[in-house]
PDB file of C-alpha atoms in Angstrom:
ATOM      1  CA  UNK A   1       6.746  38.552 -15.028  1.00 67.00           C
ATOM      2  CA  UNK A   2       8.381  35.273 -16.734  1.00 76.00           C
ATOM      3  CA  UNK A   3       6.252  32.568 -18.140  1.00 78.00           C
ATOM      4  CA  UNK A   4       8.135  30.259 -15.075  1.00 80.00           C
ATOM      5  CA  UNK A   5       6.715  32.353 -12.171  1.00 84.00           C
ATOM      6  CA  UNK A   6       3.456  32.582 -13.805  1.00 86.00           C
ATOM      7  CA  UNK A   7       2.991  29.048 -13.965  1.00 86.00           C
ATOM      8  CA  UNK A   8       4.538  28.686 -10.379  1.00 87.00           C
ATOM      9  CA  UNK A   9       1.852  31.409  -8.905  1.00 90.00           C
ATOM     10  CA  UNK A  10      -0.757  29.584 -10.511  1.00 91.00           C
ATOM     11  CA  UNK A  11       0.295  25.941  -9.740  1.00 90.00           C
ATOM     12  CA  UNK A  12       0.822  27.425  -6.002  1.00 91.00           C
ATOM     13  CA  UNK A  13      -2.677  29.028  -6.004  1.00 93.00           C
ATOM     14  CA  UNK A  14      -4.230  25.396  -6.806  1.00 92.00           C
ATOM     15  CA  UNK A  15      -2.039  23.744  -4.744  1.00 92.00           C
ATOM     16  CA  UNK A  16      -2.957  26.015  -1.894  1.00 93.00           C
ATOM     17  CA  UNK A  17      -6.645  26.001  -2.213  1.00 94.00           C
ATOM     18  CA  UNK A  18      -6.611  22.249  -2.459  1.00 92.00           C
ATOM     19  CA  UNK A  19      -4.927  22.004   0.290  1.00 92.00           C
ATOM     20  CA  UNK A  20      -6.674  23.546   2.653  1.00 94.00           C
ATOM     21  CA  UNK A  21     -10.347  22.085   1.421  1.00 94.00           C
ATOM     22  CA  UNK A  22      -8.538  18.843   1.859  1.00 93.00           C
ATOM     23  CA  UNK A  23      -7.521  19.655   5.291  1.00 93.00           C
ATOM     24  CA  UNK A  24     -11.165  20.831   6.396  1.00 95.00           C
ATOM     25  CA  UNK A  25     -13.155  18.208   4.691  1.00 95.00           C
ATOM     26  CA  UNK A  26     -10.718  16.036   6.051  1.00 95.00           C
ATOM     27  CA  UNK A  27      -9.788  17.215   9.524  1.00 94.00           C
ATOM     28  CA  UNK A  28     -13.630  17.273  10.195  1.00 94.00           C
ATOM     29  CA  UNK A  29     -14.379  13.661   8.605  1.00 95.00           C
ATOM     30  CA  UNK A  30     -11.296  12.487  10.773  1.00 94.00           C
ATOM     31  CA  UNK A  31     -12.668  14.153  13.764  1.00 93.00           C
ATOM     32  CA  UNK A  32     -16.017  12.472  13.346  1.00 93.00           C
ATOM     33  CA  UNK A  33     -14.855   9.246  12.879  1.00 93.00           C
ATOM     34  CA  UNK A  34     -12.819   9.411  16.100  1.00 92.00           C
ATOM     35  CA  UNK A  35     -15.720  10.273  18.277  1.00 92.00           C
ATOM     36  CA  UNK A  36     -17.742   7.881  16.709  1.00 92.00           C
ATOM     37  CA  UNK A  37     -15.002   4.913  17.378  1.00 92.00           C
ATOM     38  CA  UNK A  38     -15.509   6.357  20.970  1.00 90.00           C
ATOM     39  CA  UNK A  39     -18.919   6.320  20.661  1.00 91.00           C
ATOM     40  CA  UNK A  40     -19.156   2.797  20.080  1.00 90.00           C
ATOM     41  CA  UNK A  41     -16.324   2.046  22.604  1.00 89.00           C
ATOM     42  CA  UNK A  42     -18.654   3.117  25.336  1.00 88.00           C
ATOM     43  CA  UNK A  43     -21.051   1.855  24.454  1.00 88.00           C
ATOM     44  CA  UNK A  44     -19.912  -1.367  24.383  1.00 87.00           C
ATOM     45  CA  UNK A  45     -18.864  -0.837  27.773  1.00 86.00           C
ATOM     46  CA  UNK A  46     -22.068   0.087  29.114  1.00 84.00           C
ATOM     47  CA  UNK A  47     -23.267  -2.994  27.543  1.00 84.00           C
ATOM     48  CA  UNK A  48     -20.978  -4.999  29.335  1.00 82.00           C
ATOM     49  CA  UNK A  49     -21.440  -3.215  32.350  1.00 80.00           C
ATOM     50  CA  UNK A  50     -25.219  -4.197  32.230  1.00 80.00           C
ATOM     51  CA  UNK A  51     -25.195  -7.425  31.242  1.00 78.00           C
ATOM     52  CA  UNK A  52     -22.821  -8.557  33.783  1.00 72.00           C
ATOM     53  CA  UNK A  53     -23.561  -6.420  36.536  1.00 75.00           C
ATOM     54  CA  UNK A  54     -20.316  -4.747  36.361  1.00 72.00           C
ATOM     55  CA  UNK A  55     -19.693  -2.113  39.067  1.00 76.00           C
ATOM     56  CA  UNK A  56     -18.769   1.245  37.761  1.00 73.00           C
ATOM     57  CA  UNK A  57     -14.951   0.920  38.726  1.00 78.00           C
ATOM     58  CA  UNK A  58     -14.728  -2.211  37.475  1.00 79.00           C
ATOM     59  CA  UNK A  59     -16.753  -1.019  34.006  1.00 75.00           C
ATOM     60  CA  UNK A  60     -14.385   2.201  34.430  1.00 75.00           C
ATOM     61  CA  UNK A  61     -11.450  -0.328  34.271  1.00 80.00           C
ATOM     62  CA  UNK A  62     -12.611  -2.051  30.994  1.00 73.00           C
ATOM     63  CA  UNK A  63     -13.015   1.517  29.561  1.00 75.00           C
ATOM     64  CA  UNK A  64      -9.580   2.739  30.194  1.00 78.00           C
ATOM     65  CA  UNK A  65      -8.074  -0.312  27.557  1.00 76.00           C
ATOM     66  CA  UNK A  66     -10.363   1.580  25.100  1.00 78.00           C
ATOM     67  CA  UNK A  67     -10.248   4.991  25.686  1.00 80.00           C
ATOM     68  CA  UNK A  68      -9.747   7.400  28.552  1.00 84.00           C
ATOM     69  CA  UNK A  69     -13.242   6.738  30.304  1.00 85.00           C
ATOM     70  CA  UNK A  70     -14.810   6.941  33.389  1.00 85.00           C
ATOM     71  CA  UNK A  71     -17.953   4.819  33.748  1.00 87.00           C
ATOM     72  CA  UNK A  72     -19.829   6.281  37.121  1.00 86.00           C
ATOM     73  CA  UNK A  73     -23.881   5.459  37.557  1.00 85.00           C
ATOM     74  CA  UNK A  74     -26.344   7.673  39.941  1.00 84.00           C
ATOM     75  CA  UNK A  75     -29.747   8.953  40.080  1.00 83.00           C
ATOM     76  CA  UNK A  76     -31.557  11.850  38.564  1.00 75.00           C
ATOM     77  CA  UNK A  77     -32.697  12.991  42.040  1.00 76.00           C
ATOM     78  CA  UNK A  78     -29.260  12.935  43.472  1.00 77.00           C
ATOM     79  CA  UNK A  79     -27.708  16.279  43.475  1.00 81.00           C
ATOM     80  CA  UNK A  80     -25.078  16.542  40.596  1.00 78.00           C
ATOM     81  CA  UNK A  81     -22.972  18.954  39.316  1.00 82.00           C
ATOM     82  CA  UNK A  82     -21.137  19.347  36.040  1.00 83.00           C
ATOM     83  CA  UNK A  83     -21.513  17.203  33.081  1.00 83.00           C
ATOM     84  CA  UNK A  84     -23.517  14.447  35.640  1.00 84.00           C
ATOM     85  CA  UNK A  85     -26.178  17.377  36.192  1.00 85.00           C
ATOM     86  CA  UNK A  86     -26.088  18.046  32.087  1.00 84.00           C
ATOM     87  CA  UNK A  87     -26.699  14.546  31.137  1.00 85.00           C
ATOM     88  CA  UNK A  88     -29.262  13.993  34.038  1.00 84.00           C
ATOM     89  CA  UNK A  89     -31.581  16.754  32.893  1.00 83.00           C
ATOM     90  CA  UNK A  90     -31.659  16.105  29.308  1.00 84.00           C
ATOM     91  CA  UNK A  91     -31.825  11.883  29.674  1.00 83.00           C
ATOM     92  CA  UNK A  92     -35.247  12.651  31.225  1.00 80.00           C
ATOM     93  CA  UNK A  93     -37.084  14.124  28.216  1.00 79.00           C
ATOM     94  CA  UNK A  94     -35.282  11.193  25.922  1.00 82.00           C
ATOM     95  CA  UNK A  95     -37.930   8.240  25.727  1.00 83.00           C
ATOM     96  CA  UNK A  96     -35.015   5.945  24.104  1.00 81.00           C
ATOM     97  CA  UNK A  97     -33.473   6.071  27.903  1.00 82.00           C
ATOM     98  CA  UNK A  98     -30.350   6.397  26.030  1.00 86.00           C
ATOM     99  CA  UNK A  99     -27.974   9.776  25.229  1.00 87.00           C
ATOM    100  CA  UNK A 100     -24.677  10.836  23.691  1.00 90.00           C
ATOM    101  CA  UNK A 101     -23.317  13.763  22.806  1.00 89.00           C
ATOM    102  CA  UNK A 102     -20.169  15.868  23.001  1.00 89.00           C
ATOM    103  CA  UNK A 103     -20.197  18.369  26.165  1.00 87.00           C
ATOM    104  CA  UNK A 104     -17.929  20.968  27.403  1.00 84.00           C
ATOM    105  CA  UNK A 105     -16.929  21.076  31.067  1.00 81.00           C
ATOM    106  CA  UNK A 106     -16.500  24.234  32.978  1.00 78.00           C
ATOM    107  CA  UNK A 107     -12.791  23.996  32.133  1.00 80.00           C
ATOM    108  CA  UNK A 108     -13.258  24.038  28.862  1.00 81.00           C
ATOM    109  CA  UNK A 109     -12.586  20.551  28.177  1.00 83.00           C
ATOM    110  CA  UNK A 110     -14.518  18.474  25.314  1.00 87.00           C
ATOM    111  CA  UNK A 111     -15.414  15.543  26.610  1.00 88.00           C
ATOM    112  CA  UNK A 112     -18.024  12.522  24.961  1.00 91.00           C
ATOM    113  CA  UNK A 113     -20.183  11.405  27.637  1.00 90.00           C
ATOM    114  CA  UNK A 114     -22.552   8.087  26.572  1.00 90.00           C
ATOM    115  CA  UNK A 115     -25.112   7.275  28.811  1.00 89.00           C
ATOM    116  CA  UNK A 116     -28.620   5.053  29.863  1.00 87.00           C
ATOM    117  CA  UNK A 117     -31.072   4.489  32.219  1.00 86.00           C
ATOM    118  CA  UNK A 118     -32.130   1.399  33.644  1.00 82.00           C
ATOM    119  CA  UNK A 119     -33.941   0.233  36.493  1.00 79.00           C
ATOM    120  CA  UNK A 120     -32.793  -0.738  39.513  1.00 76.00           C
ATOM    121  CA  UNK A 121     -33.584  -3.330  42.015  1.00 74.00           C
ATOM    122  CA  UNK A 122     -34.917  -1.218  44.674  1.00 74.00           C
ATOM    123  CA  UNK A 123     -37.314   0.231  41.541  1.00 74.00           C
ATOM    124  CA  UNK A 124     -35.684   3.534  41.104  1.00 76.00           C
ATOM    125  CA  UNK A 125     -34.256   5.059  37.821  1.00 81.00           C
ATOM    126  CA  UNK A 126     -30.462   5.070  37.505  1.00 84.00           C
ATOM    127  CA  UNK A 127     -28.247   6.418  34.788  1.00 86.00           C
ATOM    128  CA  UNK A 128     -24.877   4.919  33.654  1.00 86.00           C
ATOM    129  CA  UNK A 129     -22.586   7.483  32.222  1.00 88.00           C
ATOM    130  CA  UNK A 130     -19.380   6.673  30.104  1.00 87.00           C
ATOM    131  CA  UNK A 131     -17.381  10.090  30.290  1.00 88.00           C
ATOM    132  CA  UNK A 132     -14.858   9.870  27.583  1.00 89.00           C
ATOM    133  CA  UNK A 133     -11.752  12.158  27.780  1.00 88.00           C
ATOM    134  CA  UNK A 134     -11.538  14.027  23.875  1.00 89.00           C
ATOM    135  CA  UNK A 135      -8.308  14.947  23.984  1.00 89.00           C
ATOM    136  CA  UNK A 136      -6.366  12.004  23.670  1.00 89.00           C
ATOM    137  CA  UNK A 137      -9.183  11.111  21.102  1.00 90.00           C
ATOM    138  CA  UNK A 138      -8.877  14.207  19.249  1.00 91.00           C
ATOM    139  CA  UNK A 139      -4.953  13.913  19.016  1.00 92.00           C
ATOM    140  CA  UNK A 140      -5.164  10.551  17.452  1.00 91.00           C
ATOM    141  CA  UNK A 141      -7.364  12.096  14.634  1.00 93.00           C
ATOM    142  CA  UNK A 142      -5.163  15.391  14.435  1.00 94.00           C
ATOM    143  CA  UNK A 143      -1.659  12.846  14.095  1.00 94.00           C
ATOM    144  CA  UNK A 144      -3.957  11.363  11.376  1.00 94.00           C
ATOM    145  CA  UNK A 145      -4.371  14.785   9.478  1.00 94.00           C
ATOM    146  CA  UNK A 146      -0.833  15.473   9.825  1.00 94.00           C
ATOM    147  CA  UNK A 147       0.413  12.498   8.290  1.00 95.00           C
ATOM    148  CA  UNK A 148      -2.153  12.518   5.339  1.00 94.00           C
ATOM    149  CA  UNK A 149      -1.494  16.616   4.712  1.00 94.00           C
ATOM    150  CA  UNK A 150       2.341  15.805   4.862  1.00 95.00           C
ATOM    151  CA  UNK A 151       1.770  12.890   2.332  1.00 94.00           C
ATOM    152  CA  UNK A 152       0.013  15.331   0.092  1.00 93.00           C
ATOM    153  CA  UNK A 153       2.465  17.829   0.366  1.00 93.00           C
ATOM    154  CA  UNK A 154       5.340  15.096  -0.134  1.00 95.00           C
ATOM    155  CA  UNK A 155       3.398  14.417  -3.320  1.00 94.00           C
ATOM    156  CA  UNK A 156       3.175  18.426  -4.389  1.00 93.00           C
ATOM    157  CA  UNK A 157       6.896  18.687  -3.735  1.00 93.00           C
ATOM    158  CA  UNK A 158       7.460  16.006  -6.237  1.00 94.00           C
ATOM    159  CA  UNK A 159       5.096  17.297  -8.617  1.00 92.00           C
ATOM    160  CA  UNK A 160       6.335  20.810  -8.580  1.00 91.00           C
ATOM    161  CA  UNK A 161       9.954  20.064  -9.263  1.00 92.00           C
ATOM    162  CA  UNK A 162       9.194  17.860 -11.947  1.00 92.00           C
ATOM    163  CA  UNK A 163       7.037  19.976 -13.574  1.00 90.00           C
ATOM    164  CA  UNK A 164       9.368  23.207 -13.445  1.00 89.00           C
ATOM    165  CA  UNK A 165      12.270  20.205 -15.066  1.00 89.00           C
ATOM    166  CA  UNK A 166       9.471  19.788 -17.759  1.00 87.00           C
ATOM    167  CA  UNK A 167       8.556  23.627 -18.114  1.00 86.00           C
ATOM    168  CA  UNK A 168      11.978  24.502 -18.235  1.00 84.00           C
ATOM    169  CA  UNK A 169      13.429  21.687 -20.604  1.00 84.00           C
ATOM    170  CA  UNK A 170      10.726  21.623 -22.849  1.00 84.00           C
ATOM    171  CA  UNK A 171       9.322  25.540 -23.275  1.00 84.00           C
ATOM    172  CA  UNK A 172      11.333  27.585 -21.659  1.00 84.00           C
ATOM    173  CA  UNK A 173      14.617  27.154 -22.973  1.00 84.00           C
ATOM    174  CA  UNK A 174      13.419  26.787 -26.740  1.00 86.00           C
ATOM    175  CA  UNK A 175      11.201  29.550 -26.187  1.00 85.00           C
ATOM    176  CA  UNK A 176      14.085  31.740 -25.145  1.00 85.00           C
ATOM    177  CA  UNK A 177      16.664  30.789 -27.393  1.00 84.00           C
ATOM    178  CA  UNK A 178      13.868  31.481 -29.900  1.00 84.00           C
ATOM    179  CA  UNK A 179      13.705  34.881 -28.617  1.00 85.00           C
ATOM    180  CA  UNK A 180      17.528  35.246 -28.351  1.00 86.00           C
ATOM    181  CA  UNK A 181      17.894  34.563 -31.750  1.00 83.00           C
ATOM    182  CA  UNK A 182      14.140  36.697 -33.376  1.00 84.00           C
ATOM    183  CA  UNK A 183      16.220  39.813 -31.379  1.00 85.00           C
ATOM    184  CA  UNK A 184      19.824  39.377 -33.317  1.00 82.00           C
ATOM    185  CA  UNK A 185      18.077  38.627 -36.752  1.00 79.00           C
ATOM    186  CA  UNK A 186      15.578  42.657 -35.828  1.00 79.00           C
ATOM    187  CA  UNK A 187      19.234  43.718 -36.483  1.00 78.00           C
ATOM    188  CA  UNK A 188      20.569  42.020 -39.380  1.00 77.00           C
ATOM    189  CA  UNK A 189      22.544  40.024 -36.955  1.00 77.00           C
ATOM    190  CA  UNK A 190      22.586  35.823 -38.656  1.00 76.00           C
ATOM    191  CA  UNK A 191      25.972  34.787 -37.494  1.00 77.00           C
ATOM    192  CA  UNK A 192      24.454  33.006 -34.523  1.00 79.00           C
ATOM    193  CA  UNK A 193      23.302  29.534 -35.276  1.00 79.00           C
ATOM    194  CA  UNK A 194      19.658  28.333 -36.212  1.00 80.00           C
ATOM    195  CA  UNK A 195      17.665  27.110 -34.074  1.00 77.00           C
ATOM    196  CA  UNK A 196      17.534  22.977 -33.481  1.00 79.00           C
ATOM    197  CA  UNK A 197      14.455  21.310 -32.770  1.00 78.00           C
ATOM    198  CA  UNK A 198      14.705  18.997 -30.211  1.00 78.00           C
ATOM    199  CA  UNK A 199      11.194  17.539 -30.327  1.00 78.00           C
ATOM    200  CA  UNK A 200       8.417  16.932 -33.314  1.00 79.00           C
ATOM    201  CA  UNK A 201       5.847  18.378 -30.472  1.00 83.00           C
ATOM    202  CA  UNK A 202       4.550  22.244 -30.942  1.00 84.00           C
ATOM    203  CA  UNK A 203       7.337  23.592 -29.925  1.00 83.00           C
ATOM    204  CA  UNK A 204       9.463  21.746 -32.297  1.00 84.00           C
ATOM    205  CA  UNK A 205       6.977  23.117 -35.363  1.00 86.00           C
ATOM    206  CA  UNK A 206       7.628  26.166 -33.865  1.00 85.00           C
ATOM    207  CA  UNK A 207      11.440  26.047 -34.096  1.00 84.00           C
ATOM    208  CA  UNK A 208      11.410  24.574 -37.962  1.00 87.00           C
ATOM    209  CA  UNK A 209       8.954  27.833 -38.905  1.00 88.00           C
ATOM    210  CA  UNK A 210      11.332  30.132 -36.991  1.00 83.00           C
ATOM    211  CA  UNK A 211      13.728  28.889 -39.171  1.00 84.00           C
ATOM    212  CA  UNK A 212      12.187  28.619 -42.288  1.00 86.00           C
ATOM    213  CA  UNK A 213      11.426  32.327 -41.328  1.00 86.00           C
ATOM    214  CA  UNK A 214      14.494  33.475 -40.418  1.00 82.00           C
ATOM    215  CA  UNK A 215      15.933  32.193 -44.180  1.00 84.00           C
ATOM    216  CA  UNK A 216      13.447  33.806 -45.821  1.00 85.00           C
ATOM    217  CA  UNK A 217      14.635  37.225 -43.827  1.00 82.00           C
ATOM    218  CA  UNK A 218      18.088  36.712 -44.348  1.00 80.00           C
ATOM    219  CA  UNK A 219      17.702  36.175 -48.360  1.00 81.00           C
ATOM    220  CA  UNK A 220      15.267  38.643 -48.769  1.00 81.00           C
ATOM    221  CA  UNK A 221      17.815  41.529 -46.766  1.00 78.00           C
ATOM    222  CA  UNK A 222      20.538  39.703 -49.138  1.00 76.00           C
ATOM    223  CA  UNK A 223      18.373  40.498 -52.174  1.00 77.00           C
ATOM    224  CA  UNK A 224      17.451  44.157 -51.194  1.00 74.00           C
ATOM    225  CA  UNK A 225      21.282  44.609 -51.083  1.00 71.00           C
ATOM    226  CA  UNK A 226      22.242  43.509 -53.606  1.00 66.00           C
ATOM    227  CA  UNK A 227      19.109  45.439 -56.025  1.00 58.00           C
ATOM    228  CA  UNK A 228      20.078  48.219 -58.204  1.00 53.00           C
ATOM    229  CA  UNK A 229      18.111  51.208 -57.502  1.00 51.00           C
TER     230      UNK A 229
END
């Protein structure tokens, strides 16, 4: 296996487990942040809603330039089904009055649904949901992730082919010609030229000690041929 490949697995092995912690930490943090923006978004709607009276199409209206949001209001002791049945049974053990959370409906769909009680004029308890749709939420925060993983890989591209320029200008090529050159002189073979240093870095010392080394062979096979024995 050549020294180029080697550094290739290797710089693909780091690349590749970067990569994909980015994309987790990232995807999730992303993900978050997008419910959360919905989270507030309905909220602020069900502020509205209750400080001017708004009713629920009309709120439902004012959601939809936000988000994809329904905005519907009923009682515990009505007979509900679905997520209106989920969030009715677990607002009533809250003493905040208030709940959000991210529930599934029986289609499988992820949807945020914000909601809060207040009391009503005839005295009873009614709840004011904001059902946000997740979807279009969630694709805004995947599009995100896209563009930020393609940046990165953008950026690895670049990296990668500048460094294999680098490896190959600056080590390989000495190194080989190095090598060419240590295999002709095994066999008493110094009509090829020396080898010239194109940097003062390692590799550079490297070349002026191969050469130094390969004079030193060359006179002492001169001086072995030419003793009497």
């Amino acid at each position: 296996m050549g020294l180029r490949l080697k550094f290739n697995l290797i710089l693909l092995a780091v690349f590749v487990a970067g990569f994909a912690t980015v994309g987790v930490v990232a995807g999730r943090y992303l993900e978050r942040q997008a419910i959360d923006d919905a989270q507030r978004a309905a909220m602020l709607v069900l502020d509205a809603a209750s400080f001017g009276n708004l009713e629920p199409r009309i709120a439902s209206g004012l959601g939809s330039r936000l988000h994809e949001m329904k905005v519907r209001e009923f009682s515990t002791e009505e007979t509900l089904t679905g997520i209106e049945s989920q969030v009715a049974q677990r607002i009533k053990s809250l003493p905040s009055g208030q709940f959000s959370d991210v529930m599934t409906t029986a289609t499988g769909d992820r949807r945020l649904a914000v909601a809060r009680t207040y009391r009503a004029a005839d005295g009873t308890t009614r709840v004011r949901l904001a059902n946000v749709d997740l979807i279009p939420v969630l694709a805004t925060a995947s599009i995100a992730l896209t563009t930020l993983l393609s940046s990165i890989g953008a950026v690895f591209l670049a990296v990668f082919v500048v460094l294999n320029l680098m490896l190959d200008r600056m080590i390989v090529r000495p190194v080989a010609e190095m090598a060419l050159q240590a295999d002709a002189v095994s066999i008493g073979n110094f009509s090829i030229p020396e080898f010239t240093p194109k940097s003062k870095d390692e590799i550079g010392v490297l070349g002026v000690a191969f050469n130094r080394m390969r004079r030193s062979t060359e006179e002492a096979i001169k001086l072995l041929k030419g003793a009497d024995f």
